[in-house]
Tab-separated table of C-alpha atoms and ligand atoms in Angstrom:
chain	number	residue	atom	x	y	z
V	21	UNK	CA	0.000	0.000	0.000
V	22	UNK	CA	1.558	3.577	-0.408
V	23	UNK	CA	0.042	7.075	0.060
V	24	UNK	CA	2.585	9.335	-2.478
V	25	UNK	CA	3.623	11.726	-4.357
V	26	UNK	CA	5.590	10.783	-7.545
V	27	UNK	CA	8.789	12.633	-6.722
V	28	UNK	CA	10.291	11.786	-3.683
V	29	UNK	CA	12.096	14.693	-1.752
V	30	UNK	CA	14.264	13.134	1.231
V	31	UNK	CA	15.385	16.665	2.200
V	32	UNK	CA	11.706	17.083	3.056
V	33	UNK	CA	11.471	14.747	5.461
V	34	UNK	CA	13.507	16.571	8.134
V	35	UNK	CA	10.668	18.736	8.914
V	36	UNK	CA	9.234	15.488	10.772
V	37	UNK	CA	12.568	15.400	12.846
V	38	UNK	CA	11.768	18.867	14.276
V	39	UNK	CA	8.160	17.126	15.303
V	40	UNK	CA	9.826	14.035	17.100
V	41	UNK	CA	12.708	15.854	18.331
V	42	UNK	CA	9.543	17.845	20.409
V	43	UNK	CA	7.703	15.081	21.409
V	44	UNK	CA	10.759	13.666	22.733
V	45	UNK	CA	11.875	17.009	24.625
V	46	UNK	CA	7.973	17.224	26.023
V	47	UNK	CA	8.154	13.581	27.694
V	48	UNK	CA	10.954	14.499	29.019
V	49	UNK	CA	13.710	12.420	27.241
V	50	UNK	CA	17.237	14.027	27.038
V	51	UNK	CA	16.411	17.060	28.836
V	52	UNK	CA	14.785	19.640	26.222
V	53	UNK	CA	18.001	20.869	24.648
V	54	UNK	CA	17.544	19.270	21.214
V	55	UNK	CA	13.588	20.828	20.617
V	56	UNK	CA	13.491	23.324	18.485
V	57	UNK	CA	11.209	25.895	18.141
V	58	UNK	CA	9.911	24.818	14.774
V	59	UNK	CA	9.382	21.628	16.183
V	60	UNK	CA	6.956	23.576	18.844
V	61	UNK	CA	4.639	25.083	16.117
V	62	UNK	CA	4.300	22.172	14.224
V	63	UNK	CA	3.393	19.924	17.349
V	64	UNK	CA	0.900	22.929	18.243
V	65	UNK	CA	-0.792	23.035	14.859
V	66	UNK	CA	-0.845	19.259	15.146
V	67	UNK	CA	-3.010	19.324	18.155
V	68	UNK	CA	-6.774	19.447	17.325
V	69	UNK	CA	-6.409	16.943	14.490
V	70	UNK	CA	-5.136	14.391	17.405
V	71	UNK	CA	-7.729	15.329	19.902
V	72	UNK	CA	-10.186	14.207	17.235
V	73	UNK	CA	-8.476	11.535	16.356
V	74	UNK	CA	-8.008	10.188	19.609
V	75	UNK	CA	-11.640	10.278	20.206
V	76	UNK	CA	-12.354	8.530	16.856
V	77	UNK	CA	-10.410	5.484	17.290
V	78	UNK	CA	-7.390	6.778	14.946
V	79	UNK	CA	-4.088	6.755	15.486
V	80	UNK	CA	-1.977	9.000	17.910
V	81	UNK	CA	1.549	9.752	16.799
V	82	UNK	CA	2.491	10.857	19.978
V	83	UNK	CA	1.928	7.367	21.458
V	84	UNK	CA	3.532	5.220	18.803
V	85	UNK	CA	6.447	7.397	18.995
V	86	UNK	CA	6.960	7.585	22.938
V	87	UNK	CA	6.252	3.559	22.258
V	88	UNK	CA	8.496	2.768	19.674
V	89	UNK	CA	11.694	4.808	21.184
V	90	UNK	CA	11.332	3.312	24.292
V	91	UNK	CA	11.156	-0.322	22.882
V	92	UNK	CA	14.715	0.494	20.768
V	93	UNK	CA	16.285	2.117	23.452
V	94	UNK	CA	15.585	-0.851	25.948
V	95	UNK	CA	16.578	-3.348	23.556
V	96	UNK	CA	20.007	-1.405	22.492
V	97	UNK	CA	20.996	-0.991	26.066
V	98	UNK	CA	20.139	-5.105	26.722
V	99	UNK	CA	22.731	-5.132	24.176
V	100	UNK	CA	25.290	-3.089	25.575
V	101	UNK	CA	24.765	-4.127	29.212
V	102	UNK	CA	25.179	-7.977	28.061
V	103	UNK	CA	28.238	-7.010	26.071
V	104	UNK	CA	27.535	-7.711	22.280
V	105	UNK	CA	27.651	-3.832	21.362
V	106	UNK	CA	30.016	-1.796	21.691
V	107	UNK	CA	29.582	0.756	18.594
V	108	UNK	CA	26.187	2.548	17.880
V	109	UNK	CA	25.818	3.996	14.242
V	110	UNK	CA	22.334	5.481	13.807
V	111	UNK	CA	21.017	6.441	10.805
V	112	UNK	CA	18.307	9.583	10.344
V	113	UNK	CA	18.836	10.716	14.036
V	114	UNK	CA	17.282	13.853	13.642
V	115	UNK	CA	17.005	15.598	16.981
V	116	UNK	CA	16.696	12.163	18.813
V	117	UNK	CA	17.845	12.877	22.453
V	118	UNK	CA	19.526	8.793	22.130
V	119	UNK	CA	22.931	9.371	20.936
V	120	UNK	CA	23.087	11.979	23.589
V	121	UNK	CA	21.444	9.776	26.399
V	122	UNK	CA	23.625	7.042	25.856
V	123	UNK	CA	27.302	8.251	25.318
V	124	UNK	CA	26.494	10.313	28.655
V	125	UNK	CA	25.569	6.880	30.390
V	126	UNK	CA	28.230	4.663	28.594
V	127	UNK	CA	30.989	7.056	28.781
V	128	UNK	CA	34.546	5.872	26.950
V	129	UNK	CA	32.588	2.168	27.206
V	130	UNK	CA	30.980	2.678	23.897
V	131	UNK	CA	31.471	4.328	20.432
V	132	UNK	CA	27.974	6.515	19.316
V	133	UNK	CA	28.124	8.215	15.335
V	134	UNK	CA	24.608	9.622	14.388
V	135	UNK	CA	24.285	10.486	11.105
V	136	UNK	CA	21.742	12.275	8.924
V	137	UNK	CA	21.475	14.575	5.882
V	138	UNK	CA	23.787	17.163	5.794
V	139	UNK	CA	21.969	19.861	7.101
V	140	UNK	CA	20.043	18.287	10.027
V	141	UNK	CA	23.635	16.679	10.955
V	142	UNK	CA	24.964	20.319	11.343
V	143	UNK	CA	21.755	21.100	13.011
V	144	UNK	CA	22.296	18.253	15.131
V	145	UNK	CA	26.264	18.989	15.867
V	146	UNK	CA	25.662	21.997	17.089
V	147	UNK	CA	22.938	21.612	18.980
V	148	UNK	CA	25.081	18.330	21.040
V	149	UNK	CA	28.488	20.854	20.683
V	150	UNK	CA	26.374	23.270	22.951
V	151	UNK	CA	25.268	20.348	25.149
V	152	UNK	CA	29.190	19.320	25.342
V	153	UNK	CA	28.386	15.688	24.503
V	154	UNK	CA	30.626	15.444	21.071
V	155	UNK	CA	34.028	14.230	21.659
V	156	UNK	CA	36.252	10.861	20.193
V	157	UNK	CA	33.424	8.725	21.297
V	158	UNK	CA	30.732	10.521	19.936
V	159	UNK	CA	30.237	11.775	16.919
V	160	UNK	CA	27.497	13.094	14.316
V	161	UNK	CA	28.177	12.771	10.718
V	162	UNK	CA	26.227	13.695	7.261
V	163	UNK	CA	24.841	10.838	5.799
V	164	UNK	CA	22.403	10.183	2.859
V	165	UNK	CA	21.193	6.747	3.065
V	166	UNK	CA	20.174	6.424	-0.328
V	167	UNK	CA	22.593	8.970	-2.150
V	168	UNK	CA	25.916	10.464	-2.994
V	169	UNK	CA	28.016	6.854	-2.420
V	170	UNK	CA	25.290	4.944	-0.217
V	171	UNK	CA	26.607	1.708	0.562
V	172	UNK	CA	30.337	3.080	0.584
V	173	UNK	CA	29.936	5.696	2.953
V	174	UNK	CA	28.396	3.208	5.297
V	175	UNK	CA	31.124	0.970	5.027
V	176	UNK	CA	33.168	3.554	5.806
V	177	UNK	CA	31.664	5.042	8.355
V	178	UNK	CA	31.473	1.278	9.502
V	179	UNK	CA	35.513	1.360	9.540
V	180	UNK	CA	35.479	3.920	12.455
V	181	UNK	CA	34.090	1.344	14.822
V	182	UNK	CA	38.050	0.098	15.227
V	183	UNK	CA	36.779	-2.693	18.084
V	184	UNK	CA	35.211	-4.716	15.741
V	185	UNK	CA	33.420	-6.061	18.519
V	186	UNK	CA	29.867	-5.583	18.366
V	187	UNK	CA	27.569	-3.205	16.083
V	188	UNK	CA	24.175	-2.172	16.523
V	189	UNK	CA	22.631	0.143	13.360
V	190	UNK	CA	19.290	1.861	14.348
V	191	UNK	CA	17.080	3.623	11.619
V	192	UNK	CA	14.206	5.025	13.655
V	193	UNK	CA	11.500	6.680	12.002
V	194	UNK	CA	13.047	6.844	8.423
V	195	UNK	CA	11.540	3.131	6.669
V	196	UNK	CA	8.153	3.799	6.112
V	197	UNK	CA	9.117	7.001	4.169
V	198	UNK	CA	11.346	5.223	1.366
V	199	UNK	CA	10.136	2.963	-1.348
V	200	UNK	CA	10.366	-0.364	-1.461
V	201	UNK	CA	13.575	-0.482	-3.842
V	202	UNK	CA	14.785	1.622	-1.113
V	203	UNK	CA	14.187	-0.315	1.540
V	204	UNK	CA	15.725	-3.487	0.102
V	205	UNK	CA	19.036	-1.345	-0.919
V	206	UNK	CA	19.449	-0.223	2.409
V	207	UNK	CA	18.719	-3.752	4.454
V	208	UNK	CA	21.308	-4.944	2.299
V	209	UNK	CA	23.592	-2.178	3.118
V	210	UNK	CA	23.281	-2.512	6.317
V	211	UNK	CA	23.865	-6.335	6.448
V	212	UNK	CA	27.148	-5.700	4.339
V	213	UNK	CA	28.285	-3.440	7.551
V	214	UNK	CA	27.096	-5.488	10.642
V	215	UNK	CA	28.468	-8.475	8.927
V	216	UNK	CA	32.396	-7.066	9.534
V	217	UNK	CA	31.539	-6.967	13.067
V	218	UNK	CA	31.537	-9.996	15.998
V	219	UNK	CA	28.440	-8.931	16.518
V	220	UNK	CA	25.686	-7.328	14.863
V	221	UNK	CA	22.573	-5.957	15.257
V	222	UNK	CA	19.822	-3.926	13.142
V	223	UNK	CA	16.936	-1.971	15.167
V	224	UNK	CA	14.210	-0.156	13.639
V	225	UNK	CA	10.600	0.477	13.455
V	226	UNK	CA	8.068	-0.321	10.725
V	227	UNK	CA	4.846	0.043	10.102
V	228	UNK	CA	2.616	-2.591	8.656
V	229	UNK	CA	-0.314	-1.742	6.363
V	230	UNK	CA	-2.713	-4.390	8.815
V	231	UNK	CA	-1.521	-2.575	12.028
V	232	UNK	CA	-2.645	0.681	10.336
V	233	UNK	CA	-5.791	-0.098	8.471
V	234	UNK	CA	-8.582	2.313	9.706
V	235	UNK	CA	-10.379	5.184	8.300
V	236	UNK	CA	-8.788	7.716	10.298
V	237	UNK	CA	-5.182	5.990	10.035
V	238	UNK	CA	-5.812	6.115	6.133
V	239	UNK	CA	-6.455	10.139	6.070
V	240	UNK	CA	-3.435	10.307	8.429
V	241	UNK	CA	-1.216	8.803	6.416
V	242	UNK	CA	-1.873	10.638	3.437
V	243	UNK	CA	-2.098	13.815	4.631
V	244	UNK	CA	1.552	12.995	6.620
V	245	UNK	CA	2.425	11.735	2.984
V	246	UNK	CA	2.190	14.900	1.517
V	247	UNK	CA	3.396	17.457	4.122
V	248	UNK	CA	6.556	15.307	3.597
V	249	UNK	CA	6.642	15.484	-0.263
V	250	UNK	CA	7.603	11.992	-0.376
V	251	UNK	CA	4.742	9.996	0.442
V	252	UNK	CA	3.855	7.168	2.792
V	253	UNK	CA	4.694	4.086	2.314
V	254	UNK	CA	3.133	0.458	3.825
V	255	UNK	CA	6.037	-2.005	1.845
V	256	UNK	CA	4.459	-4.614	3.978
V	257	UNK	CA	0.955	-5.660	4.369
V	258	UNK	CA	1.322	-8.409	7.594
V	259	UNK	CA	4.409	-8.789	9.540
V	260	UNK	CA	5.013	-12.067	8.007
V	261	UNK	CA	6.739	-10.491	5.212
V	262	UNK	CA	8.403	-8.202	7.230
V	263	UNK	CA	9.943	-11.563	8.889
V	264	UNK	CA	10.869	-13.384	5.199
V	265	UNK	CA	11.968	-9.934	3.490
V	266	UNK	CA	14.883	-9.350	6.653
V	267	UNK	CA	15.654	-13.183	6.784
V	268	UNK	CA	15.690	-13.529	2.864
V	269	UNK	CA	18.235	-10.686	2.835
V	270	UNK	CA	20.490	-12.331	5.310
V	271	UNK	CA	19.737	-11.397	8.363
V	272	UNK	CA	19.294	-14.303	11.141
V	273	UNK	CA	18.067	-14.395	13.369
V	274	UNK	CA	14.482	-11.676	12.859
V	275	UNK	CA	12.516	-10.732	15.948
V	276	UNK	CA	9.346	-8.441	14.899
V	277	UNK	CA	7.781	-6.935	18.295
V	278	UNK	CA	4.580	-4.895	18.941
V	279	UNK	CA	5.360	-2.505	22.036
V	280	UNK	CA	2.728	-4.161	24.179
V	281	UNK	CA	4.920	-7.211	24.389
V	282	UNK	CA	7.688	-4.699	26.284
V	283	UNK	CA	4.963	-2.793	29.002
V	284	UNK	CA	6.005	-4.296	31.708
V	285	UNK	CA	9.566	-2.968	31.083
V	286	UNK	CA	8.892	0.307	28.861
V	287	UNK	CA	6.947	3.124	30.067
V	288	UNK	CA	5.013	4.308	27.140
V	289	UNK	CA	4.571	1.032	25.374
V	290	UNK	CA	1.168	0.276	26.509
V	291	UNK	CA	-0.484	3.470	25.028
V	292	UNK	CA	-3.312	3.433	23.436
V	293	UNK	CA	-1.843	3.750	19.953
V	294	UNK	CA	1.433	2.056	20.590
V	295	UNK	CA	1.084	-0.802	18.686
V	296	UNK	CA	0.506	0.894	15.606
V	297	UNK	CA	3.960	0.220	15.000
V	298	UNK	CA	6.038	-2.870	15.050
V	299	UNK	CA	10.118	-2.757	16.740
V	300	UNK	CA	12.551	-4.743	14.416
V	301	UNK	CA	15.620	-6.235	15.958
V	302	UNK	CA	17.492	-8.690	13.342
V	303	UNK	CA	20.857	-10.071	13.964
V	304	UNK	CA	24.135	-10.381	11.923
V	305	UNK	CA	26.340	-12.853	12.258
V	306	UNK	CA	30.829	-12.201	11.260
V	307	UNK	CA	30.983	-13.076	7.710
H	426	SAM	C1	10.918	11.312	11.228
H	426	SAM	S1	12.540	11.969	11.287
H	426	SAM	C2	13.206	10.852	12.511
H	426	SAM	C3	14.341	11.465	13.246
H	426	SAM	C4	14.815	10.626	14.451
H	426	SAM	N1	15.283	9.324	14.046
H	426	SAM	C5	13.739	10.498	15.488
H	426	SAM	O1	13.165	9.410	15.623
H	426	SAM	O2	13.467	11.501	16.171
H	426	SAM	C6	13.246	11.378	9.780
H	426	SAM	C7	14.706	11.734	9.616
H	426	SAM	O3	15.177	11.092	8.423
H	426	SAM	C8	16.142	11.917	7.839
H	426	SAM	N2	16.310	11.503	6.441
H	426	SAM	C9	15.428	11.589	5.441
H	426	SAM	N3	15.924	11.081	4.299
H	426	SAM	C10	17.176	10.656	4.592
H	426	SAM	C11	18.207	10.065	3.836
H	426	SAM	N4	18.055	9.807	2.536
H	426	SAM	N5	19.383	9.763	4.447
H	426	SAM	C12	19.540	10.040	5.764
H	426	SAM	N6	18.601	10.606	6.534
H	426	SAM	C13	17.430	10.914	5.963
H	426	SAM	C14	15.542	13.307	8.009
H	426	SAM	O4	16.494	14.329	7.835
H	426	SAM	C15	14.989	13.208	9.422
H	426	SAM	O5	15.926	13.630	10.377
């Protein structure tokens, strides 16, 4: 299923970053310093249309969001606490408090580049300069995950990670905007690069057409669609093939979770809207 336009724009998805980057800041994750004001208006504006849609049964971004972060940020520090990761490279970061969050709590123990498009990655430095978090072990750099050199600027971005221990790659809140093609380029991209580490390990969310298929989640969609420029798109209609896509590209093994499954152990992951969204976590095995 896809809600789109027929040009995509990737630069226009950053305005979406600003959104998240406010929800995070209002719920209190990473302290406030990475909101910005746009980020303010458009979660403002934004407010009516999820009043209504909250009382109609549709979908609440705010809760899917709080949800999914929490569920990737649990399972990335199981990671690190049991020792398979070492190195974080995220992918998209926008204004995410995370990189911030966890070099601050891991210290010298871990390695943590964020990367994005080049101008919400100089956004994004100098907003974590201010906040005094950049140094040797963490880093933001610009990264187009579907231009300029694609799978060789992961690689070597993947080359900076000098432990080789363990890897974890996170893309949160960037799938559902790319086309399928797209997608599959940048699974397989990712593979290449957790497969030169001991470990590896891909997070992301997803969302799947049948998690998303009311009325109200329909308009949503579309209208989100086309504030982007790039469209919507549901590559996926069950999370069957969500499961067979990630193992059919190599990675092994494929764990598919709805936030619910975490609420005893995430705060926000039993909201009413959480599980509009599903939390990948695939593994890579040394190649
Ligand atoms: C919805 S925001 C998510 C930001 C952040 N991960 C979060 O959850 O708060 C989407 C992000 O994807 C980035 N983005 C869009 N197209 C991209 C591309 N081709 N390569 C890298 N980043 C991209 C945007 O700049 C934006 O920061």
């Amino acid at each position: 299923m896809r809600f789109s336009r027929p040009r995509p724009r990737p630069d226009s998805i950053s305005p979406t970053a600003h959104y998240t980057g406010y929800v995070w800041a209002r719920n209190g994750l990473g302290g406030g310093e990475l909101a910005t004001t746009r980020g303010g208006w458009y979660y403002r504006a934004l407010q009516p249309a999820m009043v209504l849609s909250r009382a109609f049964g549709g979908p609440v971004p705010e809760d899917f969001l709080l949800a999914r972060h929490g569920v990737i940020d649990h399972l990335l520090s199981a990671a690190i606490e049991a020792g398979h990761v070492d190195g974080v490279l995220e992918l998209a970061s926008g204004m995410s408090p995370r990189g911030h969050e966890f070099a601050r709590r891991h210290g010298s123990a871990i390695s943590y580049v964020e990367t994005d498009l080049p101008d919400m990655a100089a956004r994004k430095r100098d907003a974590l300069d201010k906040l005094g978090s950049l140094g040797p072990n963490h880093r933001v750099e610009a990264l187009d995950v579907l231009r300029g050199h694609g799978g060789d600027d992961l690689l070597a971005l993947a080359d900076e990670f000098t432990s080789g221990k363990g890897l974890a790659v996170i893309s949160e809140g960037l799938l559902n905007y790319l086309p399928t093609e797209e997608l599959r380029t940048l699974w397989a991209r990712v593979l290449a690069v957790l497969r030169r580490f001991g470990a590896g390990l891909y997070l992301s969310d997803l969302h799947v057409a049948e998690d998303n298929r009311g009325p109200v989640d329909a308009l949503g969609a579309t209208l989100l669609g086309r504030f982007v420029g790039t469209g919507l798109h549901f590559h996926f209609t069950i999370p069957e093939e969500v499961r067979k896509a990630l193992t059919s590209t190599g990675f092994d093994p494929v764990e598919l979770y709805l936030p619910s499954e975490f609420a005893d152990l995430v705060l926000d992951a039993n909201r009413p809207s959480a599980d509009r969204v599903r939390v990948i976590s695939a593994g890579a095995a040394r190649t």
